């Protein structure tokens, strides 16, 4: 039984998701205490419960202590069974984070799977569906599996109600190197609104333009969704390259000016563009597990996040596979799998 302190490192829900995935992959049971001990409201939230329930369903696992607000669980995995699954968060909790928990075990299973996940698709503190579809999955597919994603309906905070569909064709993972992002391609800034004033989108785009001054004016567009999918607002900043597409996002929040959210996202994108790195701040920790399972690989990235350090530590505990992180002050950092 591996014992994990959930307050260490990143101190949030990522520890839960990685631990469940690693347990299903290795057959190693674990106990995690002080769940989300690094957060203002410790304990399991609804989206974490759904993610763990999903891991239990696909992996025949047993989990004690699983309830909203719980600060300790014990998880004993069974065998991963591919199939058709439907999971509903029941709130605006992230569909993408539920997917993150079960994706790698299912893409190494013995047969294809299909997932339908309902909840939030564009909400704070989680990657939006667009990041999963256009940034993460193309890199994963280069490693062997074939995974396709479809957004059926947007889901914003606090209403939720979004729906994504994922088809997974498993395959053995091969090691790849993601060092250079290649020639620059098109860029786009999209302000999405649903059931909120149009000027919110205009203000966001103007604020982003002031930071991303080299982007052409026609790259800044507004997309208006039916009001019954809102209220909600998201700003998506997308830069495509020959080998990778990076996507930064910001989400409307009561009491926070649209301009401030847009400026923060635009500065993150500008920092990524200036770095020359392959992986941005949110892709870096997503690449660790598949590369560790492939027993090789490397990627360049921007400043190493606490999420990435926490994930690397967990992977080493379960798999025995480590990472060499070469940090450089003025250029992209290098992350390599060390067997």
Tab-separated table of C-alpha atoms in Angstrom:
chain	number	residue	atom	x	y	z
A	1	UNK	CA	0.000	0.000	0.000
A	2	UNK	CA	1.532	3.284	-1.149
A	3	UNK	CA	0.824	6.127	1.305
A	4	UNK	CA	0.480	9.611	-0.192
A	5	UNK	CA	0.246	12.967	1.570
A	6	UNK	CA	-2.192	14.978	-0.538
A	7	UNK	CA	-0.982	18.288	0.898
A	8	UNK	CA	2.524	17.930	-0.508
A	9	UNK	CA	3.719	19.434	-3.782
A	10	UNK	CA	0.880	20.788	-5.883
A	11	UNK	CA	-1.494	19.961	-3.024
A	12	UNK	CA	-4.642	19.745	-5.158
A	13	UNK	CA	-6.736	17.335	-7.183
A	14	UNK	CA	-3.951	16.406	-9.593
A	15	UNK	CA	-2.475	14.054	-6.980
A	16	UNK	CA	-5.761	12.122	-6.896
A	17	UNK	CA	-6.061	11.806	-10.658
A	18	UNK	CA	-2.476	10.696	-11.186
A	19	UNK	CA	-2.599	8.260	-8.270
A	20	UNK	CA	-5.761	6.593	-9.605
A	21	UNK	CA	-4.346	6.282	-13.125
A	22	UNK	CA	-1.016	4.924	-11.869
A	23	UNK	CA	-2.746	2.467	-9.559
A	24	UNK	CA	-4.836	1.085	-12.440
A	25	UNK	CA	-1.726	0.802	-14.608
A	26	UNK	CA	0.457	-0.916	-12.010
A	27	UNK	CA	-1.999	-2.808	-9.818
A	28	UNK	CA	-0.574	-1.020	-6.773
A	29	UNK	CA	-3.146	0.057	-4.132
A	30	UNK	CA	-2.744	3.400	-2.369
A	31	UNK	CA	-4.035	5.503	0.475
A	32	UNK	CA	-4.067	9.271	0.195
A	33	UNK	CA	-4.464	11.457	3.277
A	34	UNK	CA	-4.846	15.235	3.649
A	35	UNK	CA	-6.641	15.337	0.292
A	36	UNK	CA	-6.301	18.765	-1.346
A	37	UNK	CA	-4.551	19.926	1.803
A	38	UNK	CA	-2.954	22.756	-0.140
A	39	UNK	CA	-6.306	24.280	-1.115
A	40	UNK	CA	-8.508	26.843	0.625
A	41	UNK	CA	-11.298	24.233	0.875
A	42	UNK	CA	-9.614	20.856	1.503
A	43	UNK	CA	-11.261	17.538	0.737
A	44	UNK	CA	-12.950	16.011	-2.276
A	45	UNK	CA	-15.186	18.123	-4.507
A	46	UNK	CA	-17.874	16.669	-6.762
A	47	UNK	CA	-15.601	16.510	-9.815
A	48	UNK	CA	-12.947	14.594	-7.844
A	49	UNK	CA	-15.529	12.069	-6.659
A	50	UNK	CA	-16.700	11.567	-10.250
A	51	UNK	CA	-13.125	11.094	-11.464
A	52	UNK	CA	-12.414	8.452	-8.812
A	53	UNK	CA	-15.775	6.762	-9.468
A	54	UNK	CA	-14.818	6.622	-13.152
A	55	UNK	CA	-11.505	4.977	-12.234
A	56	UNK	CA	-13.381	2.446	-10.095
A	57	UNK	CA	-15.807	1.623	-12.912
A	58	UNK	CA	-13.237	1.115	-15.681
A	59	UNK	CA	-10.776	-0.651	-13.393
A	60	UNK	CA	-12.984	-2.802	-11.161
A	61	UNK	CA	-11.507	-0.945	-8.206
A	62	UNK	CA	-12.665	-0.633	-4.612
A	63	UNK	CA	-12.445	2.731	-2.870
A	64	UNK	CA	-13.215	3.477	0.760
A	65	UNK	CA	-13.868	6.967	2.086
A	66	UNK	CA	-15.207	8.235	-1.243
A	67	UNK	CA	-17.561	11.164	-0.544
A	68	UNK	CA	-17.704	14.896	-1.138
A	69	UNK	CA	-15.625	16.572	1.568
A	70	UNK	CA	-13.617	13.452	2.437
A	71	UNK	CA	-9.947	14.057	3.221
A	72	UNK	CA	-8.782	10.440	3.034
A	73	UNK	CA	-9.417	7.508	0.679
A	74	UNK	CA	-7.987	4.051	0.079
A	75	UNK	CA	-8.004	2.694	-3.478
A	76	UNK	CA	-7.519	-0.957	-4.517
A	77	UNK	CA	-7.438	-1.488	-8.286
A	78	UNK	CA	-8.754	-4.410	-10.308
A	79	UNK	CA	-8.361	-5.080	-14.028
A	80	UNK	CA	-9.004	-2.314	-16.564
A	81	UNK	CA	-11.960	-3.214	-18.793
A	82	UNK	CA	-12.448	-1.340	-22.083
A	83	UNK	CA	-15.991	-0.482	-23.165
A	84	UNK	CA	-18.626	2.226	-23.510
A	85	UNK	CA	-18.863	4.458	-20.453
A	86	UNK	CA	-20.969	7.466	-19.435
A	87	UNK	CA	-19.914	9.694	-16.548
A	88	UNK	CA	-21.749	12.804	-15.306
A	89	UNK	CA	-20.119	15.244	-12.891
A	90	UNK	CA	-23.492	16.781	-11.997
A	91	UNK	CA	-21.970	20.269	-11.648
A	92	UNK	CA	-19.681	22.484	-13.737
A	93	UNK	CA	-16.757	20.364	-12.534
A	94	UNK	CA	-14.324	19.642	-15.342
A	95	UNK	CA	-15.034	16.894	-17.862
A	96	UNK	CA	-11.399	17.175	-18.943
A	97	UNK	CA	-10.094	16.319	-15.489
A	98	UNK	CA	-12.336	13.238	-15.315
A	99	UNK	CA	-10.960	12.228	-18.719
A	100	UNK	CA	-7.405	12.789	-17.466
A	101	UNK	CA	-7.956	10.137	-14.789
A	102	UNK	CA	-9.017	7.301	-17.106
A	103	UNK	CA	-7.469	8.176	-20.485
A	104	UNK	CA	-4.042	6.539	-20.165
A	105	UNK	CA	-5.302	3.253	-18.651
A	106	UNK	CA	-7.906	2.943	-21.425
A	107	UNK	CA	-5.496	3.801	-24.239
A	108	UNK	CA	-3.356	0.854	-23.127
A	109	UNK	CA	-6.335	-1.532	-22.723
A	110	UNK	CA	-7.021	-4.627	-24.818
A	111	UNK	CA	-9.839	-3.134	-26.945
A	112	UNK	CA	-11.366	0.232	-27.964
A	113	UNK	CA	-13.439	2.366	-25.602
A	114	UNK	CA	-15.934	5.179	-25.935
A	115	UNK	CA	-16.510	7.788	-23.237
A	116	UNK	CA	-19.331	10.269	-22.778
A	117	UNK	CA	-18.605	12.765	-19.999
A	118	UNK	CA	-21.011	15.513	-18.886
A	119	UNK	CA	-20.189	18.566	-16.774
A	120	UNK	CA	-18.012	21.628	-17.332
A	121	UNK	CA	-16.056	22.027	-20.555
A	122	UNK	CA	-14.883	25.636	-20.145
A	123	UNK	CA	-14.347	26.533	-16.499
A	124	UNK	CA	-11.710	27.888	-14.133
A	125	UNK	CA	-8.750	25.798	-12.950
A	126	UNK	CA	-8.970	23.178	-15.702
A	127	UNK	CA	-7.960	22.871	-19.348
A	128	UNK	CA	-10.838	23.594	-21.753
A	129	UNK	CA	-12.013	20.987	-24.244
A	130	UNK	CA	-10.173	22.831	-27.036
A	131	UNK	CA	-6.835	22.257	-25.289
A	132	UNK	CA	-7.523	18.517	-25.012
A	133	UNK	CA	-8.588	18.259	-28.656
A	134	UNK	CA	-5.975	20.451	-30.324
A	135	UNK	CA	-2.967	20.452	-27.976
A	136	UNK	CA	-2.839	17.219	-25.966
A	137	UNK	CA	-4.390	14.541	-28.174
A	138	UNK	CA	-2.325	15.214	-31.338
A	139	UNK	CA	0.864	14.570	-29.319
A	140	UNK	CA	-0.584	11.434	-27.681
A	141	UNK	CA	-1.664	10.125	-31.096
A	142	UNK	CA	1.920	10.444	-32.350
A	143	UNK	CA	2.876	7.925	-29.671
A	144	UNK	CA	0.633	5.165	-31.058
A	145	UNK	CA	-3.000	5.297	-29.891
A	146	UNK	CA	-5.759	6.963	-31.930
A	147	UNK	CA	-7.964	9.186	-29.778
A	148	UNK	CA	-10.646	11.481	-31.167
A	149	UNK	CA	-12.674	14.020	-29.204
A	150	UNK	CA	-15.969	15.741	-29.956
A	151	UNK	CA	-17.557	18.675	-28.138
A	152	UNK	CA	-21.330	18.194	-28.216
A	153	UNK	CA	-22.299	21.053	-25.928
A	154	UNK	CA	-20.385	23.742	-24.015
A	155	UNK	CA	-20.621	23.747	-20.232
A	156	UNK	CA	-19.713	26.891	-18.277
A	157	UNK	CA	-19.500	27.605	-14.533
A	158	UNK	CA	-21.765	27.475	-12.550
A	159	UNK	CA	-24.397	25.740	-14.680
A	160	UNK	CA	-22.329	23.017	-16.325
A	161	UNK	CA	-24.381	20.866	-18.670
A	162	UNK	CA	-21.575	20.365	-21.186
A	163	UNK	CA	-20.960	17.093	-23.001
A	164	UNK	CA	-17.854	15.609	-24.605
A	165	UNK	CA	-17.435	12.308	-26.451
A	166	UNK	CA	-14.098	10.488	-26.657
A	167	UNK	CA	-13.222	7.492	-28.829
A	168	UNK	CA	-10.078	5.550	-27.888
A	169	UNK	CA	-8.231	3.062	-30.113
A	170	UNK	CA	-5.500	1.574	-27.911
A	171	UNK	CA	-1.945	0.871	-29.042
A	172	UNK	CA	1.452	0.314	-27.405
A	173	UNK	CA	3.205	3.568	-26.624
A	174	UNK	CA	6.387	4.478	-28.468
A	175	UNK	CA	8.910	7.004	-27.235
A	176	UNK	CA	9.008	10.315	-29.081
A	177	UNK	CA	11.063	13.479	-28.733
A	178	UNK	CA	9.268	16.815	-28.696
A	179	UNK	CA	12.144	19.260	-28.837
A	180	UNK	CA	11.351	21.696	-31.650
A	181	UNK	CA	7.886	23.036	-32.343
A	182	UNK	CA	8.688	23.738	-35.984
A	183	UNK	CA	7.554	26.465	-38.357
A	184	UNK	CA	4.913	28.865	-37.079
A	185	UNK	CA	1.417	28.600	-38.545
A	186	UNK	CA	-1.864	30.494	-38.086
A	187	UNK	CA	-2.886	32.166	-34.828
A	188	UNK	CA	-6.357	32.908	-33.512
A	189	UNK	CA	-7.996	34.596	-30.541
A	190	UNK	CA	-11.622	33.586	-29.997
A	191	UNK	CA	-13.907	35.162	-27.414
A	192	UNK	CA	-16.837	32.815	-26.737
A	193	UNK	CA	-19.985	34.201	-25.144
A	194	UNK	CA	-23.303	32.609	-24.245
A	195	UNK	CA	-26.102	34.609	-22.663
A	196	UNK	CA	-23.918	37.580	-21.704
A	197	UNK	CA	-23.419	41.031	-23.304
A	198	UNK	CA	-21.491	41.180	-26.583
A	199	UNK	CA	-19.242	43.967	-25.303
A	200	UNK	CA	-17.575	41.534	-22.879
A	201	UNK	CA	-16.058	39.716	-25.853
A	202	UNK	CA	-15.034	42.989	-27.505
A	203	UNK	CA	-13.238	44.174	-24.371
A	204	UNK	CA	-11.404	40.864	-23.987
A	205	UNK	CA	-10.193	40.884	-27.574
A	206	UNK	CA	-9.010	44.484	-27.363
A	207	UNK	CA	-7.038	43.733	-24.187
A	208	UNK	CA	-5.455	40.654	-25.785
A	209	UNK	CA	-4.557	42.640	-28.912
A	210	UNK	CA	-2.584	45.129	-26.843
A	211	UNK	CA	-0.292	42.300	-25.682
A	212	UNK	CA	-0.203	40.175	-28.849
A	213	UNK	CA	0.565	43.112	-31.106
A	214	UNK	CA	2.107	40.965	-33.862
A	215	UNK	CA	-1.083	38.958	-34.374
A	216	UNK	CA	-3.162	40.154	-37.371
A	217	UNK	CA	-6.437	41.958	-36.679
A	218	UNK	CA	-8.460	39.283	-38.488
A	219	UNK	CA	-7.221	36.690	-35.973
A	220	UNK	CA	-9.414	38.218	-33.237
A	221	UNK	CA	-12.978	36.920	-33.517
A	222	UNK	CA	-16.121	36.529	-31.416
A	223	UNK	CA	-18.218	33.375	-31.287
A	224	UNK	CA	-21.723	33.699	-29.894
A	225	UNK	CA	-23.381	30.503	-28.632
A	226	UNK	CA	-27.122	30.012	-27.995
A	227	UNK	CA	-28.071	31.659	-24.707
A	228	UNK	CA	-29.354	28.353	-23.308
A	229	UNK	CA	-25.728	27.154	-23.154
A	230	UNK	CA	-24.846	29.988	-20.817
A	231	UNK	CA	-24.359	32.178	-19.062
A	232	UNK	CA	-20.702	31.797	-19.868
A	233	UNK	CA	-17.600	33.323	-21.391
A	234	UNK	CA	-14.234	31.953	-22.482
A	235	UNK	CA	-11.257	33.443	-24.278
A	236	UNK	CA	-9.137	30.992	-26.287
A	237	UNK	CA	-5.724	32.010	-27.631
A	238	UNK	CA	-4.308	29.531	-30.142
A	239	UNK	CA	-0.907	29.440	-31.813
A	240	UNK	CA	-0.216	26.578	-34.226
A	241	UNK	CA	3.181	25.271	-35.235
A	242	UNK	CA	4.392	22.481	-37.463
A	243	UNK	CA	4.732	20.029	-34.538
A	244	UNK	CA	2.399	21.369	-31.853
A	245	UNK	CA	-0.495	23.743	-31.176
A	246	UNK	CA	-0.522	25.748	-27.961
A	247	UNK	CA	-3.764	27.034	-26.486
A	248	UNK	CA	-4.087	29.449	-23.576
A	249	UNK	CA	-7.458	30.250	-22.031
A	250	UNK	CA	-9.285	32.563	-19.650
A	251	UNK	CA	-12.813	32.272	-18.291
A	252	UNK	CA	-15.273	34.938	-17.277
A	253	UNK	CA	-15.686	35.344	-13.529
A	254	UNK	CA	-18.040	37.590	-11.574
A	255	UNK	CA	-16.200	40.532	-10.086
A	256	UNK	CA	-13.124	40.193	-12.304
A	257	UNK	CA	-12.839	42.617	-15.244
A	258	UNK	CA	-12.783	40.989	-18.665
A	259	UNK	CA	-9.709	43.026	-19.550
A	260	UNK	CA	-7.703	41.609	-16.646
A	261	UNK	CA	-8.497	37.992	-17.552
A	262	UNK	CA	-7.624	38.585	-21.193
A	263	UNK	CA	-4.375	40.357	-20.380
A	264	UNK	CA	-3.220	37.507	-18.126
A	265	UNK	CA	-3.925	34.870	-20.798
A	266	UNK	CA	-2.263	36.973	-23.500
A	267	UNK	CA	0.880	37.436	-21.380
A	268	UNK	CA	1.083	33.666	-20.888
A	269	UNK	CA	0.836	33.163	-24.623
A	270	UNK	CA	3.473	35.828	-25.266
A	271	UNK	CA	5.786	34.126	-22.780
A	272	UNK	CA	5.328	30.783	-24.495
A	273	UNK	CA	5.985	32.257	-27.939
A	274	UNK	CA	9.160	33.945	-26.715
A	275	UNK	CA	10.499	30.774	-25.085
A	276	UNK	CA	10.869	28.660	-28.222
A	277	UNK	CA	9.690	25.652	-26.177
A	278	UNK	CA	7.560	22.781	-27.456
A	279	UNK	CA	5.241	22.404	-24.447
A	280	UNK	CA	3.448	25.186	-22.645
A	281	UNK	CA	2.711	25.264	-18.895
A	282	UNK	CA	-0.329	22.945	-19.085
A	283	UNK	CA	0.938	20.404	-21.598
A	284	UNK	CA	4.166	19.688	-19.716
A	285	UNK	CA	2.696	17.615	-16.868
A	286	UNK	CA	0.316	15.815	-19.270
A	287	UNK	CA	3.267	14.381	-21.215
A	288	UNK	CA	5.014	12.817	-18.220
A	289	UNK	CA	2.889	9.687	-17.758
A	290	UNK	CA	2.676	8.539	-21.389
A	291	UNK	CA	6.407	9.164	-21.849
A	292	UNK	CA	7.228	7.257	-18.660
A	293	UNK	CA	5.124	4.311	-19.882
A	294	UNK	CA	6.877	4.466	-23.259
A	295	UNK	CA	10.173	4.140	-21.319
A	296	UNK	CA	11.723	7.047	-23.145
A	297	UNK	CA	11.236	10.444	-24.694
A	298	UNK	CA	11.974	14.083	-24.046
A	299	UNK	CA	10.414	17.509	-24.498
A	300	UNK	CA	11.297	21.144	-24.118
A	301	UNK	CA	9.017	23.350	-22.078
A	302	UNK	CA	8.601	26.672	-20.328
A	303	UNK	CA	9.193	27.146	-16.578
A	304	UNK	CA	8.612	23.879	-14.710
A	305	UNK	CA	5.351	24.022	-12.737
A	306	UNK	CA	4.605	22.573	-9.311
A	307	UNK	CA	2.029	20.339	-11.031
A	308	UNK	CA	4.830	18.829	-13.121
A	309	UNK	CA	7.154	18.266	-10.163
A	310	UNK	CA	4.342	16.601	-8.211
A	311	UNK	CA	3.393	14.365	-11.129
A	312	UNK	CA	7.023	13.350	-11.712
A	313	UNK	CA	7.400	12.383	-8.048
A	314	UNK	CA	4.243	10.240	-8.097
A	315	UNK	CA	5.240	8.498	-11.321
A	316	UNK	CA	8.603	7.584	-9.851
A	317	UNK	CA	6.938	6.116	-6.739
A	318	UNK	CA	4.597	3.890	-8.755
A	319	UNK	CA	6.668	3.056	-11.843
A	320	UNK	CA	10.250	3.549	-10.738
A	321	UNK	CA	10.763	5.724	-13.816
A	322	UNK	CA	12.365	9.094	-13.217
A	323	UNK	CA	12.891	12.314	-15.120
A	324	UNK	CA	15.919	14.500	-15.652
A	325	UNK	CA	14.937	18.169	-15.651
A	326	UNK	CA	17.522	20.577	-17.040
A	327	UNK	CA	16.471	24.106	-16.156
A	328	UNK	CA	17.837	27.011	-18.149
A	329	UNK	CA	17.240	30.623	-17.279
A	330	UNK	CA	17.102	32.142	-20.746
A	331	UNK	CA	15.810	29.305	-22.903
A	332	UNK	CA	13.413	26.378	-22.863
A	333	UNK	CA	13.817	23.756	-20.145
A	334	UNK	CA	14.466	20.130	-21.096
A	335	UNK	CA	12.619	17.167	-19.541
A	336	UNK	CA	13.943	13.656	-20.275
A	337	UNK	CA	12.772	10.216	-19.193
A	338	UNK	CA	15.406	8.374	-17.154
A	339	UNK	CA	14.923	4.615	-16.847
